[in-house]
């Protein structure tokens, strides 16, 4: 499949999506794997690489510090070799692009004792501070100063192992701490660490290049610093968010989609909820087949850190729940502001109300704030086509799903967001029978 890119797309709803598509490596894994590979001056090779814009940005980022990279797109392979770090200052053009540059603190400080990284970007889904990252890096000996445009850090000698207790199991902060600790003097213990499958994928790669990392009970990761790392080959973890997005497409259109390379272990919680809402799935040797098993039923869901229901599955699921009978509740506990996309769904005919309270069960860390982080969805509702402007990556797929079942032709604007994280999205949708065009 070639990679078509349109500014806007038009989707006419009503088609049952059927067929087979490949799920390649996860955006949230491969981008970090490339950064992790810059810890070593030896060559690393990655397989199962997706064609997504966040990876293009990460490649440019690694090149900016001296990596030589060969991306063999037709084979989904990337070879990367960072024999020398040519600069410790990341150019300002990477400011606001995504969340990856901040993970270069570990490699840059370990190899050059200094790092200057522009202010971060990424999806506009909340404040997304970096305080937990910095607390962790400081514990390992980094001295960090924030200017208006950049975070500047230095280290005397080497990182020194320490006890790091994260106040929240942040994915990025856990990754930052791990990447800094692998070449540290002594032992680092990260408590309350994130344990998302993408983190485990990085642990597996770091072990391949020579790191000593234990994942212990109770969200504890223990790293014994080593002197030197070497090269390795690694196949990126398959994308569980992309897989869940297409699984919902199968159920919501009453179709049948086989997702080659989708992996059950990373989707266990999703599969439970998918079954409870009325979806069906069959686990095959080479992937998972998704369909609708029975009429869709209402549900109560709470997003959470792994192994909970991922915040990145929330948006497609909310669209699915607009088609389920009865009142559903979705409590978002990871990001304070991840429901703004529902406004456009309501314009299409959905009945979604947002609330500040923690609805549906436990109280979360947003309970005393004024954040609309719970959604009540009344279904089923018929959706009408409209023009939709994508606010962020996952909301973008929610809009695609809404357009796929809407009456009429919807225009979707702002495809750049989708290209950040969905591999060959237009070709894939076309292949499984969506009525999609660029005019
Ligand atoms: N947080 C802080 N301080 C910090 C770091 C995080 O308060 O220093 C808060 C955030 O504001 C947020 C929560 O902790 O409310 C979770 O943030 P986390 O650090 O875990 O997320 P992240 O590393 O920035 C990654 C993924 C996100 C995914 C989250 C949660 C990447 C590049 N991004 O973000 O993916 O939602 O973990 O699993 O890996 C996406 O793919 O669309 C996406 C947004």
Coordinates of C-alpha atoms and ligand atoms in Angstrom, one line a residue:
X1 CA 0.0 0.0 0.0
X2 CA 1.3 3.5 -0.8
X3 CA 0.9 6.3 1.6
X4 CA -1.8 8.7 0.3
X5 CA -2.0 12.0 2.1
X6 CA -4.9 14.4 1.7
X7 CA -5.5 17.7 3.3
X8 CA -9.2 16.9 4.0
X9 CA -11.1 13.7 3.5
X10 CA -14.8 13.0 2.8
X11 CA -16.5 10.0 4.2
X12 CA -20.0 8.9 3.2
X13 CA -21.5 6.8 6.0
X14 CA -23.3 3.5 5.8
X15 CA -20.8 1.0 4.6
X16 CA -20.0 -2.2 6.5
X17 CA -16.3 -2.4 6.8
X18 CA -14.9 -5.8 5.9
X19 CA -11.5 -7.2 5.1
X20 CA -8.0 -7.5 6.5
X21 CA -5.4 -4.9 7.5
X22 CA -2.0 -5.0 9.0
X23 CA -1.2 -3.5 12.4
X24 CA 2.4 -2.4 12.5
X25 CA 4.5 -1.1 15.4
X26 CA 3.1 1.3 18.0
X27 CA 3.8 5.0 17.7
X28 CA 4.3 5.1 21.4
X29 CA 6.9 2.4 21.2
X30 CA 8.9 2.9 18.0
X31 CA 9.6 6.6 18.6
X32 CA 11.0 5.8 22.0
X33 CA 13.0 2.8 20.7
X34 CA 14.8 5.1 18.3
X35 CA 15.7 7.5 21.1
X36 CA 16.8 4.6 23.3
X37 CA 19.1 3.4 20.6
X38 CA 21.0 6.7 20.8
X39 CA 22.4 5.5 24.2
X40 CA 24.8 3.3 22.3
X41 CA 27.4 4.2 19.7
X42 CA 26.6 0.9 17.9
X43 CA 24.1 0.2 15.1
X44 CA 20.5 -0.9 15.9
X45 CA 17.9 -2.2 13.6
X46 CA 14.1 -2.0 14.1
X47 CA 11.5 -4.1 12.3
X48 CA 7.7 -3.7 12.1
X49 CA 8.0 0.0 11.7
X50 CA 4.8 2.0 10.8
X51 CA 4.6 4.9 8.4
X52 CA 3.6 7.7 10.6
X53 CA 4.5 11.4 11.0
X54 CA 5.6 11.2 14.6
X55 CA 8.3 8.7 13.5
X56 CA 9.4 11.1 10.7
X57 CA 9.8 13.8 13.3
X58 CA 11.7 11.4 15.6
X59 CA 14.0 10.4 12.8
X60 CA 14.8 14.1 12.1
X61 CA 15.3 14.6 15.8
X62 CA 17.8 11.8 16.1
X63 CA 19.6 13.0 12.9
X64 CA 19.9 16.4 14.5
X65 CA 22.1 15.0 17.2
X66 CA 24.2 12.9 14.8
X67 CA 22.3 9.6 14.1
X68 CA 22.7 8.1 10.7
X69 CA 19.4 6.5 9.7
X70 CA 18.2 4.3 6.9
X71 CA 14.4 3.8 6.7
X72 CA 13.5 1.0 4.3
X73 CA 9.8 1.8 4.1
X74 CA 8.8 -1.0 1.8
X75 CA 10.2 -3.5 4.4
X76 CA 9.1 -1.6 7.5
X77 CA 12.7 -1.5 8.7
X78 CA 14.8 1.3 10.3
X79 CA 18.6 1.1 10.8
X80 CA 20.0 3.7 13.1
X81 CA 23.6 4.3 14.1
X82 CA 24.6 7.1 16.5
X83 CA 28.4 6.6 16.5
X84 CA 28.9 10.2 17.7
X85 CA 26.7 12.9 19.3
X86 CA 27.4 15.9 17.2
X87 CA 25.4 18.4 19.3
X88 CA 23.6 18.3 22.7
X89 CA 21.3 21.2 21.7
X90 CA 18.1 20.1 20.0
X91 CA 17.0 22.7 17.4
X92 CA 14.1 24.9 18.2
X93 CA 12.2 23.6 15.2
X94 CA 11.3 20.5 17.3
X95 CA 9.5 22.7 19.8
X96 CA 5.7 21.9 19.8
X97 CA 6.0 18.9 17.5
X98 CA 5.5 16.0 19.9
X99 CA 6.6 14.7 23.3
X100 CA 9.6 12.7 22.2
X101 CA 12.5 15.3 22.5
X102 CA 12.4 15.3 26.3
X103 CA 13.4 11.6 26.3
X104 CA 16.8 12.6 24.9
X105 CA 17.9 13.9 28.3
X106 CA 19.2 10.4 29.3
X107 CA 21.2 9.7 26.1
X108 CA 22.6 13.3 25.8
X109 CA 23.5 13.7 29.4
X110 CA 25.0 10.2 29.6
X111 CA 27.1 10.7 26.4
X112 CA 27.9 14.4 26.5
X113 CA 27.1 15.6 30.1
X114 CA 24.8 18.3 28.8
X115 CA 21.4 18.7 27.0
X116 CA 19.3 21.6 25.8
X117 CA 15.8 20.6 24.7
X118 CA 13.0 22.8 23.4
X119 CA 9.7 23.1 25.1
X120 CA 7.4 20.1 24.3
X121 CA 4.3 19.7 22.2
X122 CA 2.0 16.8 21.5
X123 CA -1.8 16.5 21.6
X124 CA -3.7 19.4 23.2
X125 CA -5.5 17.3 25.7
X126 CA -4.6 18.9 29.0
X127 CA -1.8 20.8 30.6
X128 CA 0.7 17.9 30.2
X129 CA 3.4 19.2 32.6
X130 CA 6.9 17.6 32.9
X131 CA 7.5 18.1 36.6
X132 CA 7.6 14.3 37.2
X133 CA 10.2 13.9 34.5
X134 CA 12.4 16.5 36.1
X135 CA 12.0 15.2 39.6
X136 CA 13.2 11.8 38.4
X137 CA 16.2 13.2 36.4
X138 CA 17.2 15.4 39.3
X139 CA 17.2 12.4 41.6
X140 CA 19.7 10.8 39.3
X141 CA 22.0 13.9 39.5
X142 CA 20.9 16.1 36.6
X143 CA 20.9 19.9 37.1
X144 CA 18.0 21.3 35.1
X145 CA 17.0 24.9 34.3
X146 CA 14.0 26.0 32.4
X147 CA 14.2 29.0 30.1
X148 CA 11.4 30.5 28.0
X149 CA 12.2 28.3 25.1
X150 CA 14.1 25.3 26.4
X151 CA 15.0 23.0 29.2
X152 CA 18.8 23.0 29.8
X153 CA 20.5 20.3 31.8
X154 CA 24.0 19.3 32.8
X155 CA 25.5 16.5 34.8
X156 CA 28.7 16.2 36.7
X157 CA 30.4 12.9 35.7
X158 CA 27.7 10.2 35.4
X159 CA 24.2 9.7 36.5
X160 CA 24.1 8.2 40.0
X161 CA 21.5 5.5 40.8
X162 CA 18.9 6.4 43.3
X163 CA 15.4 5.7 44.6
X164 CA 12.7 7.5 42.5
X165 CA 9.1 7.5 43.7
X166 CA 6.8 8.8 41.0
X167 CA 3.8 10.6 42.4
X168 CA 1.8 9.3 39.3
X169 CA 2.8 6.5 37.0
X170 CA 3.6 8.7 34.1
X171 CA 4.6 6.9 31.0
X172 CA 7.1 9.6 29.8
X173 CA 8.6 10.1 33.2
X174 CA 9.2 6.4 33.6
X175 CA 10.8 6.2 30.2
X176 CA 13.0 9.2 31.0
X177 CA 14.1 7.7 34.3
X178 CA 14.9 4.3 32.7
X179 CA 16.9 5.9 29.8
X180 CA 18.9 7.9 32.3
X181 CA 19.5 5.0 34.7
X182 CA 20.9 2.4 32.3
X183 CA 24.3 4.0 32.2
X184 CA 24.3 5.3 35.7
X185 CA 26.7 4.4 38.5
X186 CA 24.8 2.0 40.8
X187 CA 21.3 0.9 41.2
X188 CA 18.1 2.9 40.4
X189 CA 14.7 1.8 41.8
X190 CA 11.7 3.4 40.2
X191 CA 8.6 3.0 42.3
X192 CA 5.0 3.6 41.1
X193 CA 6.4 3.3 37.5
X194 CA 4.2 3.1 34.4
X195 CA 4.0 -0.5 33.1
X196 CA 2.3 0.0 29.8
X197 CA 3.2 -2.6 27.1
X198 CA 5.2 0.1 25.3
X199 CA 7.4 0.5 28.4
X200 CA 7.9 -3.3 28.5
X201 CA 8.9 -3.1 24.9
X202 CA 11.6 -0.5 25.7
X203 CA 12.8 -2.6 28.6
X204 CA 13.1 -5.6 26.2
X205 CA 15.1 -3.5 23.8
X206 CA 17.4 -2.0 26.5
X207 CA 18.0 -5.5 27.8
X208 CA 19.1 -6.6 24.3
X209 CA 21.6 -3.7 24.1
X210 CA 23.2 -4.7 27.4
X211 CA 21.1 -3.0 30.2
X212 CA 20.2 -4.8 33.4
X213 CA 16.6 -4.1 34.2
X214 CA 14.2 -6.0 36.5
X215 CA 10.5 -5.4 36.5
X216 CA 9.4 -6.2 40.0
X217 CA 5.9 -6.4 41.7
X218 CA 3.9 -3.3 42.5
X219 CA 5.0 -1.1 39.6
X220 CA 8.7 -1.2 40.6
X221 CA 11.4 -1.1 38.0
X222 CA 15.0 -1.8 39.1
X223 CA 17.9 -0.8 36.9
X224 CA 21.5 -1.7 37.6
X225 CA 23.7 0.7 35.7
X226 CA 26.2 -0.8 33.3
X227 CA 29.4 0.7 31.7
X228 CA 28.6 0.1 28.1
X229 CA 25.8 -0.8 25.7
X230 CA 26.0 -2.5 22.3
X231 CA 23.8 -2.8 19.2
X232 CA 20.8 -5.0 18.7
X233 CA 17.8 -5.8 16.5
X234 CA 14.3 -5.4 17.7
X235 CA 10.7 -5.7 16.3
X236 CA 8.5 -3.0 17.6
X237 CA 5.4 -3.9 19.6
X238 CA 2.2 -3.9 17.6
X239 CA 0.0 -0.9 18.0
X240 CA -2.8 -1.6 20.5
X241 CA -4.4 1.8 20.0
X242 CA -4.6 1.4 16.2
X243 CA -5.9 -2.1 16.7
X244 CA -8.7 -1.0 19.1
X245 CA -9.6 1.9 16.7
X246 CA -10.3 -0.6 13.9
X247 CA -12.0 -3.1 16.2
X248 CA -14.5 -0.4 17.0
X249 CA -14.9 0.3 13.2
X250 CA -15.8 -3.3 12.7
X251 CA -18.4 -3.3 15.5
X252 CA -19.9 0.1 14.8
X253 CA -20.4 -0.6 11.1
X254 CA -21.6 -4.2 11.8
X255 CA -18.7 -5.4 9.6
X256 CA -15.9 -7.9 10.1
X257 CA -12.2 -6.8 10.2
X258 CA -9.2 -9.1 10.6
X259 CA -6.3 -7.2 12.2
X260 CA -3.1 -9.0 11.3
X261 CA -0.5 -8.8 14.0
X262 CA -2.9 -7.4 16.6
X263 CA -1.8 -8.9 19.9
X264 CA -4.2 -10.2 22.6
X265 CA -1.9 -9.6 25.6
X266 CA -1.8 -5.8 25.1
X267 CA -5.6 -5.6 24.4
X268 CA -7.0 -7.8 27.3
X269 CA -8.9 -5.0 29.0
X270 CA -10.1 -3.6 25.7
X271 CA -11.4 -7.0 24.6
X272 CA -13.3 -7.4 27.9
X273 CA -15.1 -4.1 27.4
X274 CA -15.6 -4.8 23.7
X275 CA -17.3 -8.1 24.5
X276 CA -19.5 -6.5 27.2
X277 CA -20.7 -3.8 24.8
X278 CA -21.8 -6.4 22.3
X279 CA -18.6 -6.7 20.1
X280 CA -17.2 -10.1 19.1
X281 CA -13.7 -11.2 18.4
X282 CA -11.8 -14.4 17.5
X283 CA -8.2 -14.7 18.3
X284 CA -6.3 -16.4 15.5
X285 CA -2.7 -17.4 15.2
X286 CA -1.7 -14.3 13.1
X287 CA -4.1 -11.7 14.5
X288 CA -7.6 -10.9 15.8
X289 CA -10.9 -10.8 13.9
X290 CA -13.4 -8.3 15.1
X291 CA -17.1 -8.0 14.5
X292 CA -20.4 -7.2 16.2
X293 CA -21.8 -10.2 18.0
X294 CA -25.1 -8.8 19.4
X295 CA -27.0 -5.5 19.7
X296 CA -24.9 -2.9 21.4
X297 CA -25.4 -2.4 25.1
X298 CA -24.7 0.5 27.5
X299 CA -21.6 0.4 29.7
X300 CA -19.7 2.2 32.4
X301 CA -16.0 2.7 31.7
X302 CA -13.1 4.3 33.6
X303 CA -9.9 5.0 31.8
X304 CA -6.7 4.3 33.8
X305 CA -3.0 3.5 33.5
X306 CA -2.1 0.0 32.4
X307 CA -3.5 -2.6 32.9
X308 CA -6.6 -0.3 33.0
X309 CA -8.7 0.8 30.0
X310 CA -6.4 3.1 28.1
X311 CA -7.2 6.7 27.7
X312 CA -6.3 6.3 24.0
X313 CA -9.2 3.8 23.5
X314 CA -11.7 6.2 25.1
X315 CA -12.5 8.2 22.0
X316 CA -13.4 5.4 19.6
X317 CA -15.3 3.7 22.4
X318 CA -17.4 6.8 23.1
X319 CA -18.5 6.8 19.5
X320 CA -19.4 3.2 19.8
X321 CA -21.5 4.0 22.9
X322 CA -23.5 6.6 21.0
X323 CA -24.9 3.5 19.2
X324 CA -25.5 1.4 22.3
X325 CA -28.9 1.2 24.0
X326 CA -29.2 3.0 27.2
X327 CA -27.1 5.3 29.3
X328 CA -23.3 4.9 29.3
X329 CA -20.8 6.6 31.6
X330 CA -17.1 7.2 30.8
X331 CA -14.9 8.5 33.5
X332 CA -11.5 9.8 32.2
X333 CA -8.9 9.7 34.9
X334 CA -5.7 10.1 33.0
X335 CA -6.2 13.5 31.3
X336 CA -8.2 16.3 32.7
X337 CA -9.4 17.6 29.3
X338 CA -9.9 14.8 26.9
X339 CA -13.6 15.1 25.9
X340 CA -13.7 18.4 24.0
X341 CA -14.2 16.4 20.7
X342 CA -17.6 15.3 21.9
X343 CA -19.1 18.7 21.1
X344 CA -18.9 17.9 17.4
X345 CA -20.4 14.5 17.9
X346 CA -23.4 16.3 19.5
X347 CA -23.7 18.5 16.5
X348 CA -24.0 15.2 14.5
X349 CA -26.9 14.1 16.8
X350 CA -25.2 12.3 19.6
X351 CA -26.4 12.9 23.2
X352 CA -23.3 13.4 25.3
X353 CA -23.2 15.4 28.5
X354 CA -20.0 16.3 30.2
X355 CA -19.6 16.6 34.0
X356 CA -17.0 17.8 36.5
X357 CA -17.7 15.0 39.0
X358 CA -16.1 11.6 39.0
X359 CA -19.0 9.5 37.7
X360 CA -19.3 5.8 37.6
X361 CA -17.2 4.6 40.5
X362 CA -13.9 5.6 42.1
X363 CA -12.8 9.2 42.8
X364 CA -9.8 10.3 40.7
X365 CA -7.1 12.9 41.2
X366 CA -9.4 15.4 39.3
X367 CA -12.2 15.2 41.9
X368 CA -11.6 18.6 43.5
X369 CA -11.0 20.4 40.2
X370 CA -13.3 22.0 37.7
X371 CA -12.5 19.6 34.8
X372 CA -15.2 18.1 32.6
X373 CA -13.7 14.6 32.8
X374 CA -16.9 12.4 33.0
X375 CA -19.2 11.8 30.0
X376 CA -22.8 10.5 30.1
X377 CA -23.9 9.1 26.7
X378 CA -27.5 8.4 25.8
X379 CA -27.9 6.0 23.0
X380 CA -28.6 4.9 20.4
X381 CA -28.6 8.1 18.4
X382 CA -28.6 8.5 14.6
X383 CA -25.7 10.6 13.4
X384 CA -25.9 13.1 10.5
X385 CA -22.9 14.0 8.3
X386 CA -21.2 17.3 9.0
X387 CA -17.8 19.1 8.7
X388 CA -15.4 18.0 11.4
X389 CA -12.1 19.7 12.3
X390 CA -9.8 17.3 14.1
X391 CA -8.5 18.7 17.5
X392 CA -6.1 15.9 18.3
X393 CA -4.9 12.5 17.2
X394 CA -7.3 10.1 18.9
X395 CA -10.3 12.4 18.6
X396 CA -9.5 12.3 14.9
X397 CA -10.2 8.6 14.7
X398 CA -13.4 9.2 16.7
X399 CA -14.5 11.6 13.9
X400 CA -13.7 9.0 11.2
X401 CA -15.9 6.5 13.1
X402 CA -18.7 9.0 13.4
X403 CA -18.5 9.8 9.7
X404 CA -18.5 6.1 8.9
X405 CA -22.0 5.6 10.4
X406 CA -23.4 9.0 9.7
X407 CA -26.2 9.7 7.3
X408 CA -24.6 11.5 4.3
X409 CA -21.1 12.8 3.4
X410 CA -18.9 14.3 6.1
X411 CA -15.9 16.4 5.5
X412 CA -13.0 15.8 7.9
X413 CA -10.4 18.6 8.1
X414 CA -7.0 18.6 9.8
X415 CA -5.7 15.2 8.7
X416 CA -2.2 16.0 9.9
X417 CA -3.2 15.0 13.4
X418 CA -4.2 11.5 12.1
X419 CA -1.1 11.1 10.1
X420 CA 0.9 11.6 13.3
X421 CA -0.1 8.2 14.6
X422 CA -2.2 6.2 12.1
X423 CA -0.2 4.2 9.5
X424 CA -1.6 4.6 5.9
X425 CA -5.0 5.4 7.2
X426 CA -6.7 6.3 4.0
X427 CA -5.5 3.2 2.2
X428 CA -6.5 1.0 5.1
X429 CA -10.0 2.5 5.3
X430 CA -10.4 2.1 1.5
X431 CA -9.2 -1.5 1.6
X432 CA -11.9 -2.5 4.1
X433 CA -14.6 -0.8 2.1
X434 CA -15.1 2.7 3.5
X435 CA -16.6 5.2 1.1
X436 CA -13.7 7.7 1.4
X437 CA -12.3 10.3 -1.0
X438 CA -10.2 13.4 -1.1
X439 CA -12.9 15.4 -2.9
Ligands
LIG1 N1 1.8 14.2 34.1 C1 2.2 15.2 35.0 N2 3.5 15.5 35.1 C2 4.5 14.9 34.4 C3 4.1 13.9 33.4 C4 2.8 13.6 33.3 O1 1.4 15.7 35.8 O2 5.7 15.2 34.5 C5 0.4 13.9 34.0 C6 -0.1 14.3 32.6 O3 -0.5 15.7 32.6 C7 -1.3 13.4 32.4 C8 -0.8 12.1 33.1 O4 0.2 12.5 34.0 O5 -2.4 13.9 33.0 C9 -0.3 11.0 32.1 O6 0.8 11.5 31.4 P1 2.0 10.5 30.9 O7 3.2 11.1 31.2 O8 1.7 9.1 31.4 O9 1.7 10.5 29.3 P2 2.8 10.8 28.2 O10 4.0 10.0 28.4 O11 2.9 12.3 28.0 C10 2.0 8.8 26.7 C11 1.5 8.7 25.3 C12 0.0 9.2 25.3 C13 -0.8 8.4 26.3 C14 -0.2 8.5 27.7 C15 -0.9 7.7 28.7 C16 3.4 9.0 24.0 C17 4.2 9.8 23.1 N3 2.3 9.4 24.4 O12 2.0 10.2 27.0 O13 -0.4 8.9 24.0 O14 -2.1 8.8 26.3 O15 1.2 8.1 27.6 O16 -0.9 6.3 28.4 O17 3.8 7.8 24.4 C18 -1.6 9.2 22.0 O18 -0.9 8.3 21.5 O19 -2.5 9.8 21.3 C19 -1.2 9.8 23.3 C20 -1.7 10.9 23.8

